[in-house]
Coordinates of N, CA, C and O in Angstrom, one line a residue:
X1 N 69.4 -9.2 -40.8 CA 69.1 -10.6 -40.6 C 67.7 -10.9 -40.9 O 66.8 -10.2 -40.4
X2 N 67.4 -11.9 -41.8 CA 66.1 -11.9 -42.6 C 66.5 -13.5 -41.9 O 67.5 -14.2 -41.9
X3 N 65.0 -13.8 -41.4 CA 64.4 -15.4 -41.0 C 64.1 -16.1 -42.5 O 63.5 -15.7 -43.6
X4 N 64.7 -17.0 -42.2 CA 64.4 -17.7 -43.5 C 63.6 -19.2 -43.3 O 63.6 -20.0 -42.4
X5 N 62.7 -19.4 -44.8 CA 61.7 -20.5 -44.4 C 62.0 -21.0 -45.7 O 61.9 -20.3 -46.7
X6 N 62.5 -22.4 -45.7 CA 62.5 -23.2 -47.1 C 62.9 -22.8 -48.4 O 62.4 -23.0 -49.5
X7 N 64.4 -21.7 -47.8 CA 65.0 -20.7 -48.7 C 64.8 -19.8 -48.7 O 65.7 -19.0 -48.7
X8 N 63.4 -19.4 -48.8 CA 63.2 -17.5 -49.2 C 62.7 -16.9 -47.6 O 62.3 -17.5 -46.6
X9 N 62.9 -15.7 -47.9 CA 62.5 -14.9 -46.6 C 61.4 -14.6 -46.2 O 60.4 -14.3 -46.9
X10 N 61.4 -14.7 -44.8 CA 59.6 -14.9 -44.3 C 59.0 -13.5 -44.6 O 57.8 -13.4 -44.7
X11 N 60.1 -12.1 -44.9 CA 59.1 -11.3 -45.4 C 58.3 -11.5 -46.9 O 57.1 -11.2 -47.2
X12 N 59.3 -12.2 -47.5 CA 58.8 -12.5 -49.0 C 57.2 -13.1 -49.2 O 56.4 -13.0 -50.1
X13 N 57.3 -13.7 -48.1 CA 55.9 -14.5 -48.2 C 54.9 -13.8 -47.2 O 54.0 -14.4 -46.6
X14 N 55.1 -12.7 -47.1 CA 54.0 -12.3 -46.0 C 54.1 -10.7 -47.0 O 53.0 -10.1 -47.0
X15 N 54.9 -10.2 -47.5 CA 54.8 -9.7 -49.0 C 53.9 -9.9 -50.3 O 53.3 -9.1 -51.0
X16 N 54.0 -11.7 -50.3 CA 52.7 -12.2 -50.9 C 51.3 -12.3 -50.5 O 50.3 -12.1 -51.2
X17 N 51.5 -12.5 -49.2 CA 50.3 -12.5 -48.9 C 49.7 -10.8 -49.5 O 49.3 -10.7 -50.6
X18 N 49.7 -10.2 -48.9 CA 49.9 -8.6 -48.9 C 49.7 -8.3 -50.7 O 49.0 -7.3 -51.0
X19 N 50.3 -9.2 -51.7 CA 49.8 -8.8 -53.1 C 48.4 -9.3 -53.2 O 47.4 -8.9 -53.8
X20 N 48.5 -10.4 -52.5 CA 47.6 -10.9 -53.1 C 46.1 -10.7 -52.0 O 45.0 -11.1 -52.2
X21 N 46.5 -9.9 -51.2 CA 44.8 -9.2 -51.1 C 44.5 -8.1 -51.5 O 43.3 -7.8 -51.7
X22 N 45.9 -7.1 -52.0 CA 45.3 -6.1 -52.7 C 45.1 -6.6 -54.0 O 44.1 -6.0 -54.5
X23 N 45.9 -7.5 -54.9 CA 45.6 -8.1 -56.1 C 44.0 -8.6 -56.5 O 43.2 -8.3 -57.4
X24 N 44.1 -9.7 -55.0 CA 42.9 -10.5 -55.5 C 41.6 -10.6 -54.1 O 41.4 -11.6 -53.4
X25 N 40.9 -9.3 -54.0 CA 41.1 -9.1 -52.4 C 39.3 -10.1 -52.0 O 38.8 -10.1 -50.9
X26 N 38.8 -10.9 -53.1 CA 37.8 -11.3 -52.9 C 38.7 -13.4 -52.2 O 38.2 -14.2 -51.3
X27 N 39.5 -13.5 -52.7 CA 40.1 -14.5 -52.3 C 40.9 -14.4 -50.9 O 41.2 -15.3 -50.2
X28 N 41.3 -12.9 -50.8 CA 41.2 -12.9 -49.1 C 40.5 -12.9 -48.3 O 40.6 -13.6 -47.2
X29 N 39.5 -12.3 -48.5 CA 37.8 -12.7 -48.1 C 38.0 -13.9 -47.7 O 38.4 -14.2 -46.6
X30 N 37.9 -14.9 -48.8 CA 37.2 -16.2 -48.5 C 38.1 -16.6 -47.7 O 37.7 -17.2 -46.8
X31 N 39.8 -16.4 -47.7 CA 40.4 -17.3 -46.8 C 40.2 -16.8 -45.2 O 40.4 -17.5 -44.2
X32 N 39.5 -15.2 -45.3 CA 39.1 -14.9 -43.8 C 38.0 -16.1 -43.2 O 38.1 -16.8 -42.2
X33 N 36.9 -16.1 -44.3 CA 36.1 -16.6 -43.9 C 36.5 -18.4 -43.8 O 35.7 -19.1 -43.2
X34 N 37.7 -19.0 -44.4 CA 37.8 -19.8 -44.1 C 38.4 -20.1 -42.6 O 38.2 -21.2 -42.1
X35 N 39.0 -19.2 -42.2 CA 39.6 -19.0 -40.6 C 38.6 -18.3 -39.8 O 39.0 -17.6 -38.9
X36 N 37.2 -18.4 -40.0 CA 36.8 -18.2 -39.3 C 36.2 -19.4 -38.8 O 36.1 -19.7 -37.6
X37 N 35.6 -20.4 -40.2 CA 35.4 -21.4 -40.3 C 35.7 -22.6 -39.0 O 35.1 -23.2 -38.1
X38 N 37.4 -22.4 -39.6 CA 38.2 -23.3 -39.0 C 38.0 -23.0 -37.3 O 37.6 -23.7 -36.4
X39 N 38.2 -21.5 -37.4 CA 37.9 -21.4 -35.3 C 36.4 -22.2 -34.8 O 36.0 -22.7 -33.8
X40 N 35.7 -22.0 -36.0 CA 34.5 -22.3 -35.4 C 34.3 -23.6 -34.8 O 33.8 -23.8 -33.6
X41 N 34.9 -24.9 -36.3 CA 35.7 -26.3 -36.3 C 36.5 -26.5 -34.7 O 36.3 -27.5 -34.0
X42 N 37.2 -25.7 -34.3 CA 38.1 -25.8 -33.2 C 37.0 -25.7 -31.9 O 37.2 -26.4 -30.9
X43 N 36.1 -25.1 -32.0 CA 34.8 -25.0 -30.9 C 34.4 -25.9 -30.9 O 34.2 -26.5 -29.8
X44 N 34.0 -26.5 -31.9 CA 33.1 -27.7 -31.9 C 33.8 -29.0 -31.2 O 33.4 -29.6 -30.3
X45 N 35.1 -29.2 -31.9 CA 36.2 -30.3 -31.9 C 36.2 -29.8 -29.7 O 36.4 -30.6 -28.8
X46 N 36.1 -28.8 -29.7 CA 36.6 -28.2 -27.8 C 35.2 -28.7 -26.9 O 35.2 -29.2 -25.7
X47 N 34.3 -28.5 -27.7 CA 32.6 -29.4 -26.9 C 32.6 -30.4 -27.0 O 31.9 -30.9 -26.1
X48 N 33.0 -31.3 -27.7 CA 33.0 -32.7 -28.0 C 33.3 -33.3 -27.1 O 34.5 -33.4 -26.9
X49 N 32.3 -33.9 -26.1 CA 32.2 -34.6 -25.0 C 33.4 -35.8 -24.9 O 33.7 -36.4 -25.9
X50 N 34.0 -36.1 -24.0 CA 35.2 -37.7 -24.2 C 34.7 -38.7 -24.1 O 35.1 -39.7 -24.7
X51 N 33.3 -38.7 -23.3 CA 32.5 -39.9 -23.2 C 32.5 -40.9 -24.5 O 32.7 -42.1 -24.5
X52 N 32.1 -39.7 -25.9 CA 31.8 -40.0 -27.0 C 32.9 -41.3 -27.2 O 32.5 -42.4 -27.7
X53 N 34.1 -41.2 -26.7 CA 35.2 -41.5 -27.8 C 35.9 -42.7 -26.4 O 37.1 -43.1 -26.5
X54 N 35.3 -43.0 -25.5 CA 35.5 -44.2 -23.9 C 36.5 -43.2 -23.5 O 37.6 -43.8 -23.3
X55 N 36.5 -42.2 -23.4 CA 37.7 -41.3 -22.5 C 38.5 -41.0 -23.1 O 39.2 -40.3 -22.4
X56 N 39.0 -41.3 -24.7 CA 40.1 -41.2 -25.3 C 40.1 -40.1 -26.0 O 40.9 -40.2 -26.9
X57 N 39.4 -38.7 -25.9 CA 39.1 -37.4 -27.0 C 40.1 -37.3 -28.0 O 40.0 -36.9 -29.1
X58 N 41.4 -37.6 -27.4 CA 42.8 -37.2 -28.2 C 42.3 -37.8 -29.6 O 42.0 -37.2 -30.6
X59 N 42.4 -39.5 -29.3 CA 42.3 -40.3 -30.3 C 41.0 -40.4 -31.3 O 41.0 -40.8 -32.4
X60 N 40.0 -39.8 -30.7 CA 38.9 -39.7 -31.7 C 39.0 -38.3 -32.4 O 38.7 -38.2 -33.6
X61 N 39.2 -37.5 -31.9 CA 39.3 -36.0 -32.8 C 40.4 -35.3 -33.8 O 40.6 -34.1 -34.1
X62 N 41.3 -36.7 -34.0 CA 42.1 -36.3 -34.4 C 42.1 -36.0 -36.0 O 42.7 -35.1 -36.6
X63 N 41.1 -37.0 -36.5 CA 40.7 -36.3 -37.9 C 39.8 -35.1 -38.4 O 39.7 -34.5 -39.5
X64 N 39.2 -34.8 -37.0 CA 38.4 -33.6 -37.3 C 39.8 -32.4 -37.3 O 39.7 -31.6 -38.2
X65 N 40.8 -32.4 -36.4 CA 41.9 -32.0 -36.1 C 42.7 -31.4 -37.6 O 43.1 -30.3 -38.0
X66 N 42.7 -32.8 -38.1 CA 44.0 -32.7 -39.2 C 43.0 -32.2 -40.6 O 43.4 -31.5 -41.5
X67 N 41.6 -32.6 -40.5 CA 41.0 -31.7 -41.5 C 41.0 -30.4 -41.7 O 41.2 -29.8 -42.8
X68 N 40.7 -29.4 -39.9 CA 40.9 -27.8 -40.5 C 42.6 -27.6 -40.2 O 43.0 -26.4 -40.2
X69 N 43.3 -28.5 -40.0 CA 44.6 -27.9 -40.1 C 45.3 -27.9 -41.8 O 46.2 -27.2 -42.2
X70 N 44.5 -28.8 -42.5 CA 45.0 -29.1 -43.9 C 44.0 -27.9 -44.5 O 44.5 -27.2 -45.4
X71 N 42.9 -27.7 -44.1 CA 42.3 -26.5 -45.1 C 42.6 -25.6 -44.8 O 42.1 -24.8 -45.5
X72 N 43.4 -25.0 -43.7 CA 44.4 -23.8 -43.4 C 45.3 -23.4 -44.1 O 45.6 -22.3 -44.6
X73 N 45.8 -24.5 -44.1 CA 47.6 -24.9 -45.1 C 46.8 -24.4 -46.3 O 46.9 -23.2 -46.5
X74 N 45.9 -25.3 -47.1 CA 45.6 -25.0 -47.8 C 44.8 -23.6 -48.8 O 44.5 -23.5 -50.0
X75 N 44.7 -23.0 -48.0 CA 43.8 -21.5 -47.9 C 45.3 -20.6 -47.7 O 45.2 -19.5 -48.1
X76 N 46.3 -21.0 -47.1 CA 47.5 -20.3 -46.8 C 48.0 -20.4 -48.3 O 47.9 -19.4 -49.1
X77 N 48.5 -22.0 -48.7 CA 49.4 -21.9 -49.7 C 48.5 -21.3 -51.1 O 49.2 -21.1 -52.1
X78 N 47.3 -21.0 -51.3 CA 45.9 -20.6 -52.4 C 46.5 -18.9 -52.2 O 47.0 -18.4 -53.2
X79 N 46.4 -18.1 -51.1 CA 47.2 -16.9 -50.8 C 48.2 -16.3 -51.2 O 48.1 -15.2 -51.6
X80 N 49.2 -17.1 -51.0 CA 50.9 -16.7 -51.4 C 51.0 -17.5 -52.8 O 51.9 -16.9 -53.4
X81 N 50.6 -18.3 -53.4 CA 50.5 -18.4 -54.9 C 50.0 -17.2 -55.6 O 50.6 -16.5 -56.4
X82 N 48.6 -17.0 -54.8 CA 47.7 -15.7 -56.0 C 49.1 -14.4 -56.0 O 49.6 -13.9 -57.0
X83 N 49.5 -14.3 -54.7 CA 50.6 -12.9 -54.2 C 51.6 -13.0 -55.0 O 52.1 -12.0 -55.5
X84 N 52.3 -14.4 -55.2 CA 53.5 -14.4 -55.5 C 53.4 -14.5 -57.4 O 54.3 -14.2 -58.3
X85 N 52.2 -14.9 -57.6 CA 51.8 -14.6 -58.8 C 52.2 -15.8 -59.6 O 52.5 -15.6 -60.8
X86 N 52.3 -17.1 -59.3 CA 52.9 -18.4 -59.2 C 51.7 -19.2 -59.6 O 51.1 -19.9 -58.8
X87 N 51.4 -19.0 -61.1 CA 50.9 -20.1 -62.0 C 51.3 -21.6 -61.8 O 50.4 -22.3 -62.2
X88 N 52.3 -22.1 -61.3 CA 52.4 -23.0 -61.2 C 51.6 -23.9 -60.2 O 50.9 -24.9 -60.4
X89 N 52.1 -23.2 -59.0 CA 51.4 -23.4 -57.5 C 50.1 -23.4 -57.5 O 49.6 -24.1 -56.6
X90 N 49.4 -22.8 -58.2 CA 48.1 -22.3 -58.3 C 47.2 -23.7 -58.9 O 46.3 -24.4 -58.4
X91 N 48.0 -23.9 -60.2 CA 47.5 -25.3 -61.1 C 47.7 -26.1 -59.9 O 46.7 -26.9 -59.6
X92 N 48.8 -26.1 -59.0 CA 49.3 -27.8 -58.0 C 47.7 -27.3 -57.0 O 46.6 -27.9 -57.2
X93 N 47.9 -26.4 -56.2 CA 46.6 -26.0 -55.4 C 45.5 -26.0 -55.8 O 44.7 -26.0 -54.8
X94 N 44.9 -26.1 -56.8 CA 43.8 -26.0 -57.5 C 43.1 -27.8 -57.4 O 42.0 -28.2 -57.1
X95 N 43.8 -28.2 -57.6 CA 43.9 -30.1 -58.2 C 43.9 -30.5 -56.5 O 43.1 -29.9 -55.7
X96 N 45.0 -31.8 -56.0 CA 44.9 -32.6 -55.3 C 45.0 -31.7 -53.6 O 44.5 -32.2 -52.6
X97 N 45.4 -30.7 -53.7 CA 45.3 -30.0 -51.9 C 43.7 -29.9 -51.9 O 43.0 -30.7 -51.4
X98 N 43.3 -28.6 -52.8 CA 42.0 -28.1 -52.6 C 40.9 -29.3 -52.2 O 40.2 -29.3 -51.2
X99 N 41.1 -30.3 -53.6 CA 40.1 -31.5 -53.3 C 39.9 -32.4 -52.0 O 38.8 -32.7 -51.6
X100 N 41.6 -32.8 -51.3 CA 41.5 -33.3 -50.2 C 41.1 -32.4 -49.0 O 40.5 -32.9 -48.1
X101 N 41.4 -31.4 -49.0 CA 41.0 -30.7 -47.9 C 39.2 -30.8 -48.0 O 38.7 -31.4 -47.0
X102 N 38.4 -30.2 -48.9 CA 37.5 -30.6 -49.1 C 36.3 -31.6 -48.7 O 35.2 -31.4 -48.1
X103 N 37.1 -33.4 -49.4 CA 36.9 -33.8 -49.0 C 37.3 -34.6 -47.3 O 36.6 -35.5 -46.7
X104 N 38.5 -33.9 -47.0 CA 38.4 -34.8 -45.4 C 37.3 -33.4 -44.4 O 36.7 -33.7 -43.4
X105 N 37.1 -32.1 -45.0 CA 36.2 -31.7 -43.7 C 34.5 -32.5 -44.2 O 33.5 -32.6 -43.6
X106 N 34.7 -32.6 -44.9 CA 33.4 -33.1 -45.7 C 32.9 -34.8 -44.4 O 31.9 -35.1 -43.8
X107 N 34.2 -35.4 -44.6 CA 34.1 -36.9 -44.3 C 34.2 -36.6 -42.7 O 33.6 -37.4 -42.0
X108 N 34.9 -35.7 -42.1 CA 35.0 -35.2 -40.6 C 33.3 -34.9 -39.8 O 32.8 -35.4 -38.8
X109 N 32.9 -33.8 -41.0 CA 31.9 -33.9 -40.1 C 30.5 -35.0 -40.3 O 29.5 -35.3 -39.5
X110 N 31.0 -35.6 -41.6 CA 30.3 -36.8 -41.1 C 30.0 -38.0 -40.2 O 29.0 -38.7 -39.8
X111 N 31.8 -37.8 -40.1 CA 32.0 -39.1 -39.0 C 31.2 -38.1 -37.6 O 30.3 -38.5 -36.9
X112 N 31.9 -37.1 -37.5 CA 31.3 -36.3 -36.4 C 29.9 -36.5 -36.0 O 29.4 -36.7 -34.9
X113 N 29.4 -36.3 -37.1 CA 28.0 -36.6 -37.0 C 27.6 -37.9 -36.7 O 26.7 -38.0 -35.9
X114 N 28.0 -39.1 -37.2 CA 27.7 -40.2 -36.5 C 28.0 -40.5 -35.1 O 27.3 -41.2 -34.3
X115 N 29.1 -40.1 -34.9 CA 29.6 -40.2 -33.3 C 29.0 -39.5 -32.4 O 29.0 -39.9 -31.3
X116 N 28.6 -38.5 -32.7 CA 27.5 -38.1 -31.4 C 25.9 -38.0 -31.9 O 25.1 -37.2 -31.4
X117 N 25.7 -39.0 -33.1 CA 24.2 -38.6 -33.1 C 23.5 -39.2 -32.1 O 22.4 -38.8 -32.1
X118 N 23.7 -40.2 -31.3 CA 23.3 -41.0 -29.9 C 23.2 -40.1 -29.1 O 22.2 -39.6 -28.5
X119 N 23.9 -39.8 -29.1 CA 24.3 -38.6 -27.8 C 23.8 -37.5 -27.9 O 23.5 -37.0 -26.8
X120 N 23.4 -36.9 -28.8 CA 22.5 -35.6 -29.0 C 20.7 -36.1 -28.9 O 19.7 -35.4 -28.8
X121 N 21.0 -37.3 -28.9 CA 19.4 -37.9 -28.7 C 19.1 -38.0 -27.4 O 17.9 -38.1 -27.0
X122 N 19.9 -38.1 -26.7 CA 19.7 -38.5 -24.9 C 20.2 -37.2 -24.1 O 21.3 -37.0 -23.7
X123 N 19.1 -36.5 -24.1 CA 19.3 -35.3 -23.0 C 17.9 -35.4 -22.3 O 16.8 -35.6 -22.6
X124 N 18.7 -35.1 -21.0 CA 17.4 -34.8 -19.8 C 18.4 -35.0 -18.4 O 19.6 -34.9 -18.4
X125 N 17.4 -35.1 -17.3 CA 18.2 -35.4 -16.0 C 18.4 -36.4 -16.0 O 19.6 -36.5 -15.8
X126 N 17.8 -37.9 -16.2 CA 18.1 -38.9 -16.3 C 19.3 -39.1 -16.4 O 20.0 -39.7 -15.5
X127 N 19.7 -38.7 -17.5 CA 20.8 -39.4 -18.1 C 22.2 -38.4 -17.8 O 23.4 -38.6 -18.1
X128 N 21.7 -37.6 -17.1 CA 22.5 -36.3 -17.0 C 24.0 -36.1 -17.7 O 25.1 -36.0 -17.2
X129 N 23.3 -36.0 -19.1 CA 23.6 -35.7 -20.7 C 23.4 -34.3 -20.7 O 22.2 -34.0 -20.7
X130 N 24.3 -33.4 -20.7 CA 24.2 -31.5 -21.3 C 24.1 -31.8 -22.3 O 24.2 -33.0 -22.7
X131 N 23.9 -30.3 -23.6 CA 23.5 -30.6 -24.9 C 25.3 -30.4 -25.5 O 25.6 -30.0 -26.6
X132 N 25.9 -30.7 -24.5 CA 27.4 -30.0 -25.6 C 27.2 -31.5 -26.8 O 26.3 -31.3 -27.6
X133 N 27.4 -32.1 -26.8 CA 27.0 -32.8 -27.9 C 26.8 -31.8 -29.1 O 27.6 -31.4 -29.9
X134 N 25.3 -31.6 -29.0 CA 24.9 -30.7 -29.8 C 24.9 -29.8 -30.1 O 24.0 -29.5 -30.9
X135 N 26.0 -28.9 -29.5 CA 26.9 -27.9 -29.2 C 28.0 -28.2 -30.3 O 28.3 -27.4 -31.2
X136 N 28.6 -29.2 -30.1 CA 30.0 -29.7 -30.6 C 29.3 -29.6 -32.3 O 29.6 -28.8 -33.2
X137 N 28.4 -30.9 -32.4 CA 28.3 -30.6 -34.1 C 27.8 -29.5 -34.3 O 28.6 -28.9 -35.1
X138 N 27.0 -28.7 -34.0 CA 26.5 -27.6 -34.5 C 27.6 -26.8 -34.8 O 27.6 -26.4 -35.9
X139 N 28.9 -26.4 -33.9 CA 29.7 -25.6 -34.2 C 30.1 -26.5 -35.4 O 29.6 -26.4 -36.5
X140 N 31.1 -27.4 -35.1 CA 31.8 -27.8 -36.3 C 30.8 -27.8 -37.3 O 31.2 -27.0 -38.1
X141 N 29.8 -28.3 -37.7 CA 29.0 -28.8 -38.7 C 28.8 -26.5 -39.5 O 29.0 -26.1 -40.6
X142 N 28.6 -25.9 -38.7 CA 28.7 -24.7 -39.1 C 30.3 -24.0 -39.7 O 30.3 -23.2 -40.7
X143 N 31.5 -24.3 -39.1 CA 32.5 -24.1 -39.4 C 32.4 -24.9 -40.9 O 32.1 -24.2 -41.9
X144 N 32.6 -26.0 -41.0 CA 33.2 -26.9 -42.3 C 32.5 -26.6 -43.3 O 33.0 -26.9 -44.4
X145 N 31.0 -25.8 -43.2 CA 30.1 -25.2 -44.2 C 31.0 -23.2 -44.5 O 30.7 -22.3 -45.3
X146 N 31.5 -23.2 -43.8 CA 32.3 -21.9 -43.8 C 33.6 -22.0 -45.0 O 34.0 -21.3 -45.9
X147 N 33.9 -23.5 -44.1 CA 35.6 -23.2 -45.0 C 35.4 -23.9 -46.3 O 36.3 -23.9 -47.1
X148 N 33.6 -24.8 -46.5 CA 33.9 -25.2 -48.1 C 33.3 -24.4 -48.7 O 33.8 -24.2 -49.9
X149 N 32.4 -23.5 -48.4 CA 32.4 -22.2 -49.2 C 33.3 -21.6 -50.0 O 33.3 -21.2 -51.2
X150 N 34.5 -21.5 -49.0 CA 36.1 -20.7 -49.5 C 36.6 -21.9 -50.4 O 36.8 -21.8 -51.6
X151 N 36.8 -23.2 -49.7 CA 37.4 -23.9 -50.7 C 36.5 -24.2 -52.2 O 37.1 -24.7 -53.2
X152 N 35.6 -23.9 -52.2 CA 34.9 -24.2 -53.6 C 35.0 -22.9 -54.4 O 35.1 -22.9 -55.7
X153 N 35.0 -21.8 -53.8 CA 35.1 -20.6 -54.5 C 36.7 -20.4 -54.8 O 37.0 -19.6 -55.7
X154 N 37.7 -21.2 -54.2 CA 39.3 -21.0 -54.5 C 39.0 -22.0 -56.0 O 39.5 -21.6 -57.0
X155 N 38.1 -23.3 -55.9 CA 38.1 -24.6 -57.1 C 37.6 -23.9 -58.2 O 37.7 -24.5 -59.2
X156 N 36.7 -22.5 -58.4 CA 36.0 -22.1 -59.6 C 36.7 -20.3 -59.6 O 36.5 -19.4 -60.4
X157 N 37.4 -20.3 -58.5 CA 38.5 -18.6 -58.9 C 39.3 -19.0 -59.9 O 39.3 -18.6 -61.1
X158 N 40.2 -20.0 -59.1 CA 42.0 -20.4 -59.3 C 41.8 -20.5 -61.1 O 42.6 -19.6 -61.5
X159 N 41.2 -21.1 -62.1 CA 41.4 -20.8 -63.2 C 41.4 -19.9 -64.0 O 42.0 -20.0 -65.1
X160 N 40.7 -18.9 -63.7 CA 40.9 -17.6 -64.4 C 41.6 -16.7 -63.1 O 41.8 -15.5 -63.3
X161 N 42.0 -17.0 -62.1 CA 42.8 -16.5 -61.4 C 44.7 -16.7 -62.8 O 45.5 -15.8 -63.0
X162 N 44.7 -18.0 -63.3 CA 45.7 -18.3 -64.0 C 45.9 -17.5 -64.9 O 46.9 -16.9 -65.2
X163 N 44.6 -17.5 -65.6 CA 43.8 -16.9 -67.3 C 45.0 -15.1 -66.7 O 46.0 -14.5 -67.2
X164 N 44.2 -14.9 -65.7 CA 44.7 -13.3 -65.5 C 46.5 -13.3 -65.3 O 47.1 -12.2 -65.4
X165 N 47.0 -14.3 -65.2 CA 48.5 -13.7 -64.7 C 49.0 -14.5 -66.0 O 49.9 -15.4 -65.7
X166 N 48.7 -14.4 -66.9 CA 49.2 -14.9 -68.1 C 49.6 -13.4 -69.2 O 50.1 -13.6 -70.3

């Protein structure tokens, strides 16, 4: 009995993965370093004060949220393309995933950054403001520079990544 995922078998794709680090093992790298990225993203989005957001953290972090969960997917599906050796997937991954992922951690930690730059300005006893604030961007703002590293290095591999399985 083989687990099956969207037809093929979950070994098949964990098989891929598996070619494609020994195939293309500098693109494993980067998707390491993009999960490292992303945990880092997860630290930051975990300091992120509720004050910031009137008590509501759910509701405000949720784009920082869906940005490293889409550059995951996307660093996942960049993997089992290279593995599975899927020219196709690679052109689709290359184009509108890569770019959006890209751009939402790009615009995440922007907004991030605007939402607590108040808040990273007001520390002392007075106000008895801790620095997680500035805890929170520092991690994320460190993470999202992690995972566009990988994502830009997948936007200038993926075509001679193609060139080669031709």
């Amino acid at each position: 009995y083989q687990r099956r995922v969207r037809g093929r078998p979950l070994v098949a794709k964990m098989d891929a993965i598996a070619h494609a680090i020994s195939d293309d093992p500098k693109t494993g790298g980067m998707f390491c370093l993009s999960l490292i990225g992303n945990v880092l993203c997860w630290v930051g989005i975990a300091y992120t004060p509720s004050r910031i957001f009137f008590e509501e953290k759910s509701s405000g972090v949720s784009l920082p949220i869906f940005a490293t969960i889409t550059s995951l997917v996307v660093g996942l599906v960049v993997l089992t393309a290279s593995g599975s050796r899927s020219r196709f997937m690679l052109k689709y991954v290359q184009g509108a995933p890569n770019g959006m992922a890209m751009c939402l951690m790009m615009f995440s930690a922007y907004c991030l950054n605007i939402w607590t730059i108040e808040h990273r300005q007001d520390k002392g006893f007075a106000t008895g403001i801790l620095d997680d604030s500035n805890t929170a961007f520092s991690c994320y703002l460190a993470g999202a520079i992690c995972s566009m590293a990988a994502h830009l290095y997948y936007h200038n591999r993926i075509p001679s990544r193609i060139a080669e399985l031709k």
